[in-house]
């Protein structure tokens, strides 16, 4: 410990913890509101993520807390099953993560296609923007993304007419976004560690308070500990419902994938201790188990706060732990100060965050690995916005597997005239699977009548049942056209996987 102070690491961690605290405070409350939960739920998750997860994490410089990526899932869960269902679902998701970490499957979560993950984050960003544009006007968001976009013109008209919502709140929200954009472009180098979100919250909260502007403000309880809601036996028994079991698995998978991909990104930002993925996954499970017991939001490793931690010069995990301590002290001693914050201001921060998540420039970079990769990104994003997060991610995985199947079944098929009159060679090179049945069928249909067709299989690596049956069927019917298929069936059968293994 003495070396920790002598080497000046404490000073670096202290500065880093303050920077991360200033970034995390508005995000914790804003993500909670976007999730349909009270701000205290987000603060509790940030505190647990900082103090507890930070102490045992496998990625020392990664910061954990409530994530915008899970806000959509939480919102839908709370809307369909109520607030009481959140704690048990998060608790079960945490236990699943602990089991996964102890079974050393953490590295397998990195097997996700980067295009699917990027599309997932972009889709979530679009959904966050769609919902928070309503909150920006002090109006209530709809249940789904397309509904939010469709209802946006009506919500704006209502705000202008004073029927619902508020143009004053809209002005506060737009000003928040403008301050963050301007600060990102114009901030001096000496103030580079001051977050634009903090500057927007402080300045606009002061304007609202001194001007007495009629906008909604954050509802933070005087006693944070009183908001803790432990799951009951009846709420725990609800986990037997298939929909809640699926929700817990979804939370566990998406939170784990986002955490470990974020950890990999953090490793690229510094030269210090590398991430231990299984330990990080177990730590996240411990954090989510505790958050589930407290009835708080689920957590992940979050790249924005983690990047701020690294960029501020933090050296050890103490920076993450101290940032959680600042959140705890602030929430316990200064709740009256947080209650002054306009909700529209937090919505503006989330709109800005959501827009940053939607990075369509990635299409160009992903296209360098093939146009199919770029289409997976676009397809995942559109599917999430059009359906829901789980369905969209599953569609993204399906697209990835389909692309993989196409690549693994590359096949060249061609007819070549033989020296002997009336004889044609059919050359097949690669893997003949069911995906290539159409091209093989078209080639066979182009064989002229009264032709002896010689099938060459020396460069054929694999043939599945679909293509084999196609060749057999063509051989049976060939005589009707005066044709004949000449092939070494024994050699062809050896290229069927099951037969080859049996041999």
CSV table of C-alpha atoms in Angstrom, one decimal:
chain,number,residue,atom,x,y,z
A,1,UNK,CA,0.0,0.0,0.0
A,2,UNK,CA,2.9,2.4,0.8
A,3,UNK,CA,4.2,1.9,-2.8
A,4,UNK,CA,0.7,2.8,-4.0
A,5,UNK,CA,1.1,6.3,-2.5
A,6,UNK,CA,4.8,6.7,-3.1
A,7,UNK,CA,4.4,6.0,-6.9
A,8,UNK,CA,1.7,8.7,-7.1
A,9,UNK,CA,-1.0,6.1,-8.1
A,10,UNK,CA,-3.4,7.5,-5.6
A,11,UNK,CA,-3.4,10.9,-7.1
A,12,UNK,CA,-4.1,9.5,-10.6
A,13,UNK,CA,-6.9,7.3,-9.3
A,14,UNK,CA,-8.4,10.1,-7.3
A,15,UNK,CA,-8.6,12.4,-10.4
A,16,UNK,CA,-9.9,9.5,-12.5
A,17,UNK,CA,-12.6,8.6,-10.0
A,18,UNK,CA,-13.9,12.2,-9.9
A,19,UNK,CA,-14.0,12.4,-13.7
A,20,UNK,CA,-15.9,9.1,-13.9
A,21,UNK,CA,-18.3,10.1,-11.1
A,22,UNK,CA,-19.2,13.3,-13.0
A,23,UNK,CA,-19.9,11.3,-16.1
A,24,UNK,CA,-21.7,8.5,-14.3
A,25,UNK,CA,-24.1,10.6,-12.1
A,26,UNK,CA,-26.4,12.0,-14.8
A,27,UNK,CA,-26.2,8.8,-16.8
A,28,UNK,CA,-27.2,6.6,-13.9
A,29,UNK,CA,-30.4,8.7,-13.4
A,30,UNK,CA,-31.1,9.2,-17.1
A,31,UNK,CA,-30.8,5.5,-17.9
A,32,UNK,CA,-33.2,4.7,-15.0
A,33,UNK,CA,-35.8,7.1,-16.3
A,34,UNK,CA,-35.4,5.7,-19.8
A,35,UNK,CA,-35.9,2.2,-18.3
A,36,UNK,CA,-39.2,3.2,-16.7
A,37,UNK,CA,-37.6,3.0,-13.3
A,38,UNK,CA,-37.0,5.7,-10.6
A,39,UNK,CA,-33.6,7.4,-10.7
A,40,UNK,CA,-32.6,5.8,-7.4
A,41,UNK,CA,-32.6,2.4,-9.1
A,42,UNK,CA,-29.9,3.6,-11.5
A,43,UNK,CA,-27.9,5.2,-8.6
A,44,UNK,CA,-27.9,1.9,-6.6
A,45,UNK,CA,-26.6,0.0,-9.7
A,46,UNK,CA,-23.8,2.5,-10.2
A,47,UNK,CA,-22.8,2.3,-6.6
A,48,UNK,CA,-22.8,-1.5,-6.6
A,49,UNK,CA,-20.9,-1.5,-10.0
A,50,UNK,CA,-18.3,0.8,-8.6
A,51,UNK,CA,-17.6,-0.4,-5.1
A,52,UNK,CA,-18.4,-4.2,-5.3
A,53,UNK,CA,-17.8,-5.1,-8.9
A,54,UNK,CA,-14.8,-2.7,-9.1
A,55,UNK,CA,-13.1,-4.6,-6.2
A,56,UNK,CA,-13.3,-8.0,-7.8
A,57,UNK,CA,-13.4,-7.2,-11.5
A,58,UNK,CA,-11.2,-9.0,-14.0
A,59,UNK,CA,-10.8,-5.8,-16.0
A,60,UNK,CA,-9.3,-3.3,-13.4
A,61,UNK,CA,-10.0,-0.1,-15.4
A,62,UNK,CA,-13.4,-1.0,-16.7
A,63,UNK,CA,-16.3,0.8,-15.0
A,64,UNK,CA,-19.6,-1.1,-14.5
A,65,UNK,CA,-23.1,0.4,-14.0
A,66,UNK,CA,-26.5,0.8,-15.6
A,67,UNK,CA,-26.2,0.6,-19.4
A,68,UNK,CA,-28.2,2.2,-22.2
A,69,UNK,CA,-28.0,-1.1,-24.0
A,70,UNK,CA,-30.3,-2.7,-21.4
A,71,UNK,CA,-32.7,0.2,-21.0
A,72,UNK,CA,-34.9,-1.1,-23.8
A,73,UNK,CA,-35.1,-4.6,-22.3
A,74,UNK,CA,-35.9,-3.2,-18.8
A,75,UNK,CA,-38.5,-0.9,-20.1
A,76,UNK,CA,-40.4,-3.7,-21.9
A,77,UNK,CA,-40.0,-6.0,-18.9
A,78,UNK,CA,-41.4,-3.5,-16.5
A,79,UNK,CA,-44.2,-2.6,-18.9
A,80,UNK,CA,-45.3,-6.2,-19.4
A,81,UNK,CA,-44.7,-7.7,-16.0
A,82,UNK,CA,-44.4,-4.8,-13.5
A,83,UNK,CA,-41.6,-3.4,-11.4
A,84,UNK,CA,-41.7,-6.4,-9.0
A,85,UNK,CA,-40.5,-8.7,-11.8
A,86,UNK,CA,-37.3,-6.8,-12.4
A,87,UNK,CA,-35.5,-7.9,-9.2
A,88,UNK,CA,-36.0,-11.6,-9.7
A,89,UNK,CA,-35.0,-11.5,-13.4
A,90,UNK,CA,-31.8,-9.5,-12.7
A,91,UNK,CA,-31.0,-11.9,-9.8
A,92,UNK,CA,-31.4,-14.9,-12.0
A,93,UNK,CA,-29.3,-13.3,-14.8
A,94,UNK,CA,-26.6,-12.6,-12.3
A,95,UNK,CA,-26.6,-16.2,-11.1
A,96,UNK,CA,-26.3,-17.3,-14.8
A,97,UNK,CA,-23.3,-15.0,-15.3
A,98,UNK,CA,-21.6,-16.4,-12.1
A,99,UNK,CA,-22.1,-20.0,-13.4
A,100,UNK,CA,-20.8,-19.0,-16.8
A,101,UNK,CA,-17.7,-17.4,-15.3
A,102,UNK,CA,-17.0,-20.3,-13.0
A,103,UNK,CA,-17.4,-22.7,-15.9
A,104,UNK,CA,-14.8,-20.6,-17.8
A,105,UNK,CA,-17.0,-19.7,-20.8
A,106,UNK,CA,-16.2,-16.0,-20.6
A,107,UNK,CA,-14.1,-16.1,-23.7
A,108,UNK,CA,-16.9,-17.7,-25.7
A,109,UNK,CA,-19.0,-14.6,-25.4
A,110,UNK,CA,-16.4,-12.9,-27.6
A,111,UNK,CA,-17.5,-15.3,-30.3
A,112,UNK,CA,-20.3,-12.9,-31.3
A,113,UNK,CA,-19.9,-11.4,-34.7
A,114,UNK,CA,-18.7,-7.8,-34.4
A,115,UNK,CA,-21.3,-6.9,-37.1
A,116,UNK,CA,-24.1,-8.3,-34.9
A,117,UNK,CA,-22.8,-6.4,-31.8
A,118,UNK,CA,-22.4,-3.2,-33.7
A,119,UNK,CA,-25.9,-3.6,-35.2
A,120,UNK,CA,-27.3,-4.3,-31.7
A,121,UNK,CA,-25.8,-1.1,-30.3
A,122,UNK,CA,-27.0,0.9,-33.2
A,123,UNK,CA,-30.5,-0.5,-32.9
A,124,UNK,CA,-30.5,0.3,-29.2
A,125,UNK,CA,-29.3,3.8,-30.0
A,126,UNK,CA,-32.2,4.3,-32.4
A,127,UNK,CA,-34.7,3.0,-29.8
A,128,UNK,CA,-33.3,5.3,-27.1
A,129,UNK,CA,-33.5,8.3,-29.4
A,130,UNK,CA,-37.1,7.4,-30.3
A,131,UNK,CA,-38.3,7.1,-26.7
A,132,UNK,CA,-36.2,10.0,-25.2
A,133,UNK,CA,-37.4,12.5,-27.8
A,134,UNK,CA,-40.8,12.2,-26.0
A,135,UNK,CA,-39.2,12.6,-22.6
A,136,UNK,CA,-37.4,15.6,-24.0
A,137,UNK,CA,-40.8,17.3,-24.1
A,138,UNK,CA,-41.9,16.0,-20.7
A,139,UNK,CA,-44.2,13.5,-22.5
A,140,UNK,CA,-44.6,9.8,-21.9
A,141,UNK,CA,-42.9,7.5,-24.5
A,142,UNK,CA,-44.7,4.7,-26.2
A,143,UNK,CA,-43.9,1.0,-25.8
A,144,UNK,CA,-42.1,0.3,-29.1
A,145,UNK,CA,-39.6,2.2,-31.3
A,146,UNK,CA,-41.8,2.5,-34.4
A,147,UNK,CA,-44.7,3.6,-32.3
A,148,UNK,CA,-42.5,6.3,-30.8
A,149,UNK,CA,-41.5,7.6,-34.2
A,150,UNK,CA,-45.1,7.5,-35.5
A,151,UNK,CA,-46.4,9.4,-32.4
A,152,UNK,CA,-43.6,12.0,-32.4
A,153,UNK,CA,-45.4,14.6,-34.7
A,154,UNK,CA,-48.5,14.4,-32.5
A,155,UNK,CA,-46.5,14.8,-29.3
A,156,UNK,CA,-44.8,17.9,-30.8
A,157,UNK,CA,-48.2,19.4,-31.8
A,158,UNK,CA,-49.5,18.7,-28.3
A,159,UNK,CA,-46.5,20.4,-26.7
A,160,UNK,CA,-46.9,23.5,-28.9
A,161,UNK,CA,-50.6,23.7,-28.1
A,162,UNK,CA,-50.0,23.1,-24.4
A,163,UNK,CA,-52.2,19.9,-24.3
A,164,UNK,CA,-49.4,17.7,-23.1
A,165,UNK,CA,-45.7,18.0,-22.8
A,166,UNK,CA,-43.8,21.2,-22.7
A,167,UNK,CA,-42.0,23.5,-25.1
A,168,UNK,CA,-40.0,24.8,-22.2
A,169,UNK,CA,-38.8,21.2,-21.5
A,170,UNK,CA,-38.0,20.8,-25.2
A,171,UNK,CA,-35.9,23.9,-25.1
A,172,UNK,CA,-34.0,22.6,-22.1
A,173,UNK,CA,-33.4,19.3,-23.8
A,174,UNK,CA,-32.2,20.9,-27.1
A,175,UNK,CA,-29.9,23.2,-25.1
A,176,UNK,CA,-28.4,20.2,-23.4
A,177,UNK,CA,-27.6,18.6,-26.7
A,178,UNK,CA,-26.2,21.8,-28.0
A,179,UNK,CA,-23.9,22.3,-25.0
A,180,UNK,CA,-22.6,18.8,-25.2
A,181,UNK,CA,-21.9,19.2,-29.0
A,182,UNK,CA,-20.3,22.6,-28.5
A,183,UNK,CA,-18.2,21.4,-25.6
A,184,UNK,CA,-16.9,18.4,-27.5
A,185,UNK,CA,-15.8,20.6,-30.4
A,186,UNK,CA,-14.6,23.7,-28.5
A,187,UNK,CA,-13.4,22.8,-25.0
A,188,UNK,CA,-9.9,23.9,-24.2
A,189,UNK,CA,-7.2,21.3,-23.6
A,190,UNK,CA,-6.8,22.3,-19.9
A,191,UNK,CA,-10.5,21.4,-19.3
A,192,UNK,CA,-10.6,18.3,-21.4
A,193,UNK,CA,-11.5,16.1,-18.4
A,194,UNK,CA,-14.7,18.2,-17.6
A,195,UNK,CA,-17.6,16.2,-19.1
A,196,UNK,CA,-20.0,18.1,-21.4
A,197,UNK,CA,-22.9,16.3,-19.7
A,198,UNK,CA,-22.0,17.8,-16.3
A,199,UNK,CA,-21.6,21.3,-17.8
A,200,UNK,CA,-25.0,21.0,-19.4
A,201,UNK,CA,-26.7,19.7,-16.2
A,202,UNK,CA,-25.2,22.3,-13.9
A,203,UNK,CA,-25.9,25.3,-16.2
A,204,UNK,CA,-29.4,24.3,-17.2
A,205,UNK,CA,-30.4,23.2,-13.7
A,206,UNK,CA,-29.3,26.7,-12.5
A,207,UNK,CA,-31.3,28.4,-15.2
A,208,UNK,CA,-34.4,26.3,-14.4
A,209,UNK,CA,-34.1,27.0,-10.6
A,210,UNK,CA,-33.4,30.7,-10.8
A,211,UNK,CA,-35.9,31.2,-13.6
A,212,UNK,CA,-38.6,29.1,-12.0
A,213,UNK,CA,-39.3,27.3,-15.3
A,214,UNK,CA,-42.2,24.8,-15.2
A,215,UNK,CA,-40.5,21.6,-16.2
A,216,UNK,CA,-40.4,18.1,-14.6
A,217,UNK,CA,-37.5,17.5,-12.3
A,218,UNK,CA,-35.9,14.3,-11.1
A,219,UNK,CA,-37.6,12.5,-8.2
A,220,UNK,CA,-34.8,11.3,-5.9
A,221,UNK,CA,-35.8,10.1,-2.4
A,222,UNK,CA,-34.3,11.6,0.7
A,223,UNK,CA,-33.3,8.2,2.0
A,224,UNK,CA,-31.7,6.1,-0.8
A,225,UNK,CA,-31.6,3.0,1.4
A,226,UNK,CA,-35.4,3.1,1.8
A,227,UNK,CA,-35.8,2.5,-2.0
A,228,UNK,CA,-34.3,-1.0,-1.8
A,229,UNK,CA,-37.0,-3.5,-2.6
A,230,UNK,CA,-36.0,-7.1,-1.8
A,231,UNK,CA,-37.7,-9.8,-4.0
A,232,UNK,CA,-40.5,-11.7,-2.3
A,233,UNK,CA,-41.2,-15.4,-2.4
A,234,UNK,CA,-44.1,-14.8,-4.8
A,235,UNK,CA,-42.0,-12.6,-7.1
A,236,UNK,CA,-39.3,-15.3,-7.1
A,237,UNK,CA,-41.8,-18.0,-8.0
A,238,UNK,CA,-42.8,-15.9,-11.0
A,239,UNK,CA,-39.4,-16.9,-12.6
A,240,UNK,CA,-41.1,-20.2,-13.4
A,241,UNK,CA,-42.9,-18.3,-16.2
A,242,UNK,CA,-41.2,-19.1,-19.6
A,243,UNK,CA,-41.3,-15.4,-20.6
A,244,UNK,CA,-39.4,-14.3,-17.4
A,245,UNK,CA,-36.9,-17.2,-17.8
A,246,UNK,CA,-36.2,-16.0,-21.4
A,247,UNK,CA,-35.9,-12.4,-20.2
A,248,UNK,CA,-33.2,-13.5,-17.6
A,249,UNK,CA,-31.3,-15.5,-20.2
A,250,UNK,CA,-31.5,-12.5,-22.6
A,251,UNK,CA,-30.3,-10.1,-19.9
A,252,UNK,CA,-27.4,-12.4,-19.0
A,253,UNK,CA,-26.3,-12.9,-22.6
A,254,UNK,CA,-26.5,-9.3,-23.8
A,255,UNK,CA,-25.0,-7.9,-20.6
A,256,UNK,CA,-22.1,-10.5,-20.8
A,257,UNK,CA,-21.5,-9.8,-24.5
A,258,UNK,CA,-21.5,-6.1,-24.0
A,259,UNK,CA,-19.3,-6.3,-20.9
A,260,UNK,CA,-16.6,-8.5,-22.4
A,261,UNK,CA,-16.5,-6.6,-25.7
A,262,UNK,CA,-16.2,-3.4,-23.8
A,263,UNK,CA,-13.3,-5.0,-21.7
A,264,UNK,CA,-11.6,-5.9,-25.0
A,265,UNK,CA,-11.9,-2.3,-26.1
A,266,UNK,CA,-10.5,-1.0,-22.8
A,267,UNK,CA,-7.5,-3.3,-23.1
A,268,UNK,CA,-6.7,-1.6,-26.4
A,269,UNK,CA,-6.7,1.8,-24.6
A,270,UNK,CA,-3.9,1.1,-22.1
A,271,UNK,CA,-0.8,-0.9,-21.5
A,272,UNK,CA,-1.6,-2.1,-18.0
A,273,UNK,CA,-3.0,-5.4,-16.7
A,274,UNK,CA,-5.0,-7.3,-19.3
A,275,UNK,CA,-8.6,-8.5,-18.7
A,276,UNK,CA,-9.3,-11.9,-17.2
A,277,UNK,CA,-12.5,-12.6,-18.9
A,278,UNK,CA,-13.9,-15.4,-16.7
A,279,UNK,CA,-13.2,-13.3,-13.6
A,280,UNK,CA,-14.8,-10.3,-15.2
A,281,UNK,CA,-17.9,-12.3,-16.1
A,282,UNK,CA,-18.1,-13.7,-12.5
A,283,UNK,CA,-17.8,-10.2,-11.1
A,284,UNK,CA,-20.6,-8.9,-13.3
A,285,UNK,CA,-22.7,-11.9,-12.1
A,286,UNK,CA,-22.0,-10.9,-8.5
A,287,UNK,CA,-23.0,-7.3,-9.2
A,288,UNK,CA,-26.2,-8.3,-11.0
A,289,UNK,CA,-27.2,-10.7,-8.2
A,290,UNK,CA,-26.8,-8.0,-5.7
A,291,UNK,CA,-28.7,-5.5,-7.9
A,292,UNK,CA,-31.5,-8.1,-8.3
A,293,UNK,CA,-31.7,-8.5,-4.5
A,294,UNK,CA,-31.9,-4.7,-4.2
A,295,UNK,CA,-34.5,-4.3,-7.0
A,296,UNK,CA,-32.1,-2.1,-9.0
A,297,UNK,CA,-31.3,-1.9,-12.7
A,298,UNK,CA,-29.0,-4.6,-14.3
A,299,UNK,CA,-25.4,-3.6,-15.0
A,300,UNK,CA,-22.8,-4.2,-17.6
A,301,UNK,CA,-19.3,-2.9,-18.2
A,302,UNK,CA,-19.9,0.4,-20.0
A,303,UNK,CA,-17.4,1.8,-22.6
A,304,UNK,CA,-18.2,5.5,-22.2
A,305,UNK,CA,-17.4,5.6,-18.4
A,306,UNK,CA,-14.5,3.1,-18.9
A,307,UNK,CA,-13.0,5.3,-21.6
A,308,UNK,CA,-13.2,8.3,-19.4
A,309,UNK,CA,-11.5,6.3,-16.6
A,310,UNK,CA,-8.6,5.4,-18.9
A,311,UNK,CA,-8.3,8.9,-20.5
A,312,UNK,CA,-8.3,10.5,-17.0
A,313,UNK,CA,-5.1,8.6,-16.3
A,314,UNK,CA,-6.4,6.1,-13.7
A,315,UNK,CA,-3.9,3.4,-12.8
A,316,UNK,CA,-5.7,0.8,-10.7
A,317,UNK,CA,-9.1,-0.5,-9.8
A,318,UNK,CA,-9.2,2.0,-6.9
A,319,UNK,CA,-10.5,4.6,-9.3
A,320,UNK,CA,-13.6,2.6,-10.1
A,321,UNK,CA,-14.1,1.8,-6.4
A,322,UNK,CA,-13.8,5.5,-5.4
A,323,UNK,CA,-16.2,6.6,-8.2
A,324,UNK,CA,-18.8,4.3,-6.6
A,325,UNK,CA,-18.1,5.8,-3.2
A,326,UNK,CA,-18.6,9.3,-4.6
A,327,UNK,CA,-22.0,8.2,-6.0
A,328,UNK,CA,-23.0,6.8,-2.6
A,329,UNK,CA,-21.9,9.9,-0.6
A,330,UNK,CA,-23.6,12.2,-3.1
A,331,UNK,CA,-26.9,10.2,-3.1
A,332,UNK,CA,-27.0,10.0,0.7
A,333,UNK,CA,-26.0,13.5,1.6
A,334,UNK,CA,-27.1,15.7,-1.4
A,335,UNK,CA,-30.4,14.2,-2.7
A,336,UNK,CA,-32.0,17.7,-2.6
A,337,UNK,CA,-29.4,18.8,-5.1
A,338,UNK,CA,-30.2,16.0,-7.5
A,339,UNK,CA,-34.0,16.7,-7.2
A,340,UNK,CA,-33.3,20.1,-9.0
A,341,UNK,CA,-32.2,18.4,-12.2
A,342,UNK,CA,-34.7,18.7,-15.1
A,343,UNK,CA,-35.8,15.4,-16.6
A,344,UNK,CA,-35.5,16.9,-20.0
A,345,UNK,CA,-31.8,17.6,-19.4
A,346,UNK,CA,-31.2,13.9,-18.7
A,347,UNK,CA,-33.3,13.0,-21.7
A,348,UNK,CA,-31.1,15.3,-23.8
A,349,UNK,CA,-28.0,13.5,-22.5
A,350,UNK,CA,-29.5,10.1,-23.6
A,351,UNK,CA,-30.6,11.4,-27.0
A,352,UNK,CA,-27.0,12.5,-27.5
A,353,UNK,CA,-25.7,9.1,-26.3
A,354,UNK,CA,-28.1,7.3,-28.5
A,355,UNK,CA,-27.1,9.3,-31.6
A,356,UNK,CA,-23.4,8.4,-30.8
A,357,UNK,CA,-24.4,4.7,-30.6
A,358,UNK,CA,-25.9,4.9,-34.1
A,359,UNK,CA,-22.7,5.0,-36.2
A,360,UNK,CA,-23.6,4.2,-39.8
A,361,UNK,CA,-20.0,5.0,-40.8
A,362,UNK,CA,-19.3,1.5,-39.5
A,363,UNK,CA,-21.0,0.2,-42.7
A,364,UNK,CA,-17.9,1.3,-44.7
A,365,UNK,CA,-15.4,-0.3,-42.3
A,366,UNK,CA,-17.4,-3.5,-42.0
A,367,UNK,CA,-17.7,-3.7,-45.8
A,368,UNK,CA,-14.0,-4.1,-45.9
A,369,UNK,CA,-14.6,-7.6,-44.6
A,370,UNK,CA,-17.2,-8.3,-47.2
A,371,UNK,CA,-20.5,-6.7,-48.2
A,372,UNK,CA,-22.3,-9.5,-46.3
A,373,UNK,CA,-20.8,-8.2,-43.1
A,374,UNK,CA,-22.1,-4.8,-43.7
A,375,UNK,CA,-25.6,-6.2,-44.5
A,376,UNK,CA,-25.6,-8.1,-41.2
A,377,UNK,CA,-25.0,-4.8,-39.4
A,378,UNK,CA,-27.8,-3.1,-41.2
A,379,UNK,CA,-30.2,-6.1,-40.9
A,380,UNK,CA,-29.6,-6.4,-37.2
A,381,UNK,CA,-30.2,-2.6,-36.6
A,382,UNK,CA,-33.4,-2.6,-38.7
A,383,UNK,CA,-34.7,-5.8,-37.1
A,384,UNK,CA,-34.2,-4.4,-33.6
A,385,UNK,CA,-36.1,-1.2,-34.4
A,386,UNK,CA,-38.9,-3.0,-36.3
A,387,UNK,CA,-39.4,-5.8,-33.7
A,388,UNK,CA,-37.6,-5.9,-30.4
A,389,UNK,CA,-34.1,-6.4,-29.0
A,390,UNK,CA,-34.1,-10.2,-28.6
A,391,UNK,CA,-35.7,-10.9,-32.0
A,392,UNK,CA,-33.3,-8.4,-33.7
A,393,UNK,CA,-30.2,-10.0,-32.2
A,394,UNK,CA,-31.5,-13.5,-33.1
A,395,UNK,CA,-32.0,-12.3,-36.7
A,396,UNK,CA,-28.5,-10.9,-36.7
A,397,UNK,CA,-27.1,-14.3,-35.5
A,398,UNK,CA,-29.2,-16.0,-38.2
A,399,UNK,CA,-27.8,-13.7,-40.9
A,400,UNK,CA,-24.3,-14.4,-39.6
A,401,UNK,CA,-24.8,-18.2,-39.7
A,402,UNK,CA,-26.3,-18.0,-43.2
A,403,UNK,CA,-23.3,-16.0,-44.4
A,404,UNK,CA,-21.0,-18.5,-42.8
A,405,UNK,CA,-22.9,-21.4,-44.5
A,406,UNK,CA,-22.6,-19.6,-47.9
A,407,UNK,CA,-18.9,-19.2,-47.5
A,408,UNK,CA,-18.4,-22.8,-46.3
A,409,UNK,CA,-20.3,-24.2,-49.3
A,410,UNK,CA,-18.4,-22.5,-52.1
A,411,UNK,CA,-18.8,-24.6,-55.2
A,412,UNK,CA,-17.6,-24.2,-58.8
A,413,UNK,CA,-19.8,-26.1,-61.3
A,414,UNK,CA,-19.1,-26.2,-65.0
A,415,UNK,CA,-19.7,-28.2,-68.1
A,416,UNK,CA,-16.7,-28.9,-70.3
A,417,UNK,CA,-16.8,-30.6,-73.7
A,418,UNK,CA,-14.9,-33.9,-73.9
A,419,UNK,CA,-12.7,-35.0,-76.8
A,420,UNK,CA,-15.1,-37.9,-77.4
A,421,UNK,CA,-18.2,-36.8,-79.4
A,422,UNK,CA,-21.5,-36.7,-77.4
A,423,UNK,CA,-19.6,-36.7,-74.1
A,424,UNK,CA,-19.5,-33.7,-71.7
A,425,UNK,CA,-17.6,-33.5,-68.4
A,426,UNK,CA,-19.3,-32.0,-65.3
A,427,UNK,CA,-16.6,-30.6,-63.0
A,428,UNK,CA,-17.5,-29.9,-59.3
A,429,UNK,CA,-14.9,-28.2,-57.2
A,430,UNK,CA,-15.5,-27.3,-53.5
A,431,UNK,CA,-18.4,-28.3,-51.2
A,432,UNK,CA,-21.8,-29.3,-52.7
A,433,UNK,CA,-24.4,-28.5,-50.1
A,434,UNK,CA,-28.2,-27.8,-50.2
A,435,UNK,CA,-27.4,-24.1,-50.6
A,436,UNK,CA,-25.9,-25.0,-54.0
A,437,UNK,CA,-28.7,-27.2,-55.2
A,438,UNK,CA,-30.1,-24.4,-57.5
A,439,UNK,CA,-26.8,-23.9,-59.3
A,440,UNK,CA,-26.2,-27.6,-59.7
A,441,UNK,CA,-29.8,-28.1,-61.0
A,442,UNK,CA,-29.5,-25.3,-63.5
A,443,UNK,CA,-26.2,-26.8,-64.8
A,444,UNK,CA,-27.8,-30.3,-65.2
A,445,UNK,CA,-30.8,-28.8,-67.0
A,446,UNK,CA,-28.4,-27.2,-69.5
A,447,UNK,CA,-27.0,-30.6,-70.5
A,448,UNK,CA,-28.0,-31.3,-74.2
A,449,UNK,CA,-30.1,-34.4,-75.1
A,450,UNK,CA,-28.3,-37.5,-76.1
A,451,UNK,CA,-25.2,-36.7,-74.0
A,452,UNK,CA,-23.0,-38.9,-71.9
A,453,UNK,CA,-22.2,-36.8,-68.8
A,454,UNK,CA,-19.0,-37.7,-66.9
A,455,UNK,CA,-19.0,-36.4,-63.3
A,456,UNK,CA,-15.4,-35.5,-62.1
A,457,UNK,CA,-15.2,-35.6,-58.3
A,458,UNK,CA,-11.4,-35.4,-57.7
A,459,UNK,CA,-11.7,-31.8,-56.5
A,460,UNK,CA,-15.0,-32.2,-54.7
A,461,UNK,CA,-14.4,-32.0,-51.0
A,462,UNK,CA,-17.9,-32.7,-49.6
A,463,UNK,CA,-21.4,-33.5,-50.9
A,464,UNK,CA,-24.5,-33.5,-48.7
A,465,UNK,CA,-27.7,-35.5,-49.1
A,466,UNK,CA,-29.5,-32.8,-51.0
A,467,UNK,CA,-27.0,-32.6,-53.8
A,468,UNK,CA,-26.4,-36.4,-53.8
A,469,UNK,CA,-30.2,-37.0,-54.2
A,470,UNK,CA,-30.3,-34.4,-57.0
A,471,UNK,CA,-27.6,-36.3,-59.0
A,472,UNK,CA,-29.3,-39.7,-58.4
A,473,UNK,CA,-32.6,-38.3,-59.6
A,474,UNK,CA,-31.0,-36.8,-62.7
A,475,UNK,CA,-29.3,-40.2,-63.4
A,476,UNK,CA,-32.6,-42.1,-63.1
A,477,UNK,CA,-34.4,-39.7,-65.5
A,478,UNK,CA,-31.5,-39.2,-67.9
A,479,UNK,CA,-32.5,-42.0,-70.2
A,480,UNK,CA,-35.8,-40.2,-71.1
A,481,UNK,CA,-33.6,-37.6,-72.9
A,482,UNK,CA,-31.1,-40.1,-74.2
A,483,UNK,CA,-28.6,-39.1,-71.6
A,484,UNK,CA,-26.4,-41.0,-69.2
A,485,UNK,CA,-24.6,-40.1,-66.0
A,486,UNK,CA,-21.1,-41.7,-65.7
A,487,UNK,CA,-19.8,-41.4,-62.1
A,488,UNK,CA,-17.8,-43.4,-59.7
A,489,UNK,CA,-20.5,-43.7,-57.0
A,490,UNK,CA,-18.2,-45.2,-54.5
A,491,UNK,CA,-15.8,-42.2,-54.7
A,492,UNK,CA,-18.8,-39.9,-54.6
A,493,UNK,CA,-20.2,-41.6,-51.5
A,494,UNK,CA,-16.9,-41.2,-49.7
A,495,UNK,CA,-17.4,-37.5,-49.9
A,496,UNK,CA,-20.6,-37.7,-47.9
A,497,UNK,CA,-19.7,-36.9,-44.3
A,498,UNK,CA,-21.6,-39.7,-42.6
A,499,UNK,CA,-20.3,-42.3,-45.0
A,500,UNK,CA,-16.7,-41.1,-44.7
A,501,UNK,CA,-16.8,-41.3,-40.9
A,502,UNK,CA,-18.3,-44.8,-41.1
A,503,UNK,CA,-15.5,-45.8,-43.4
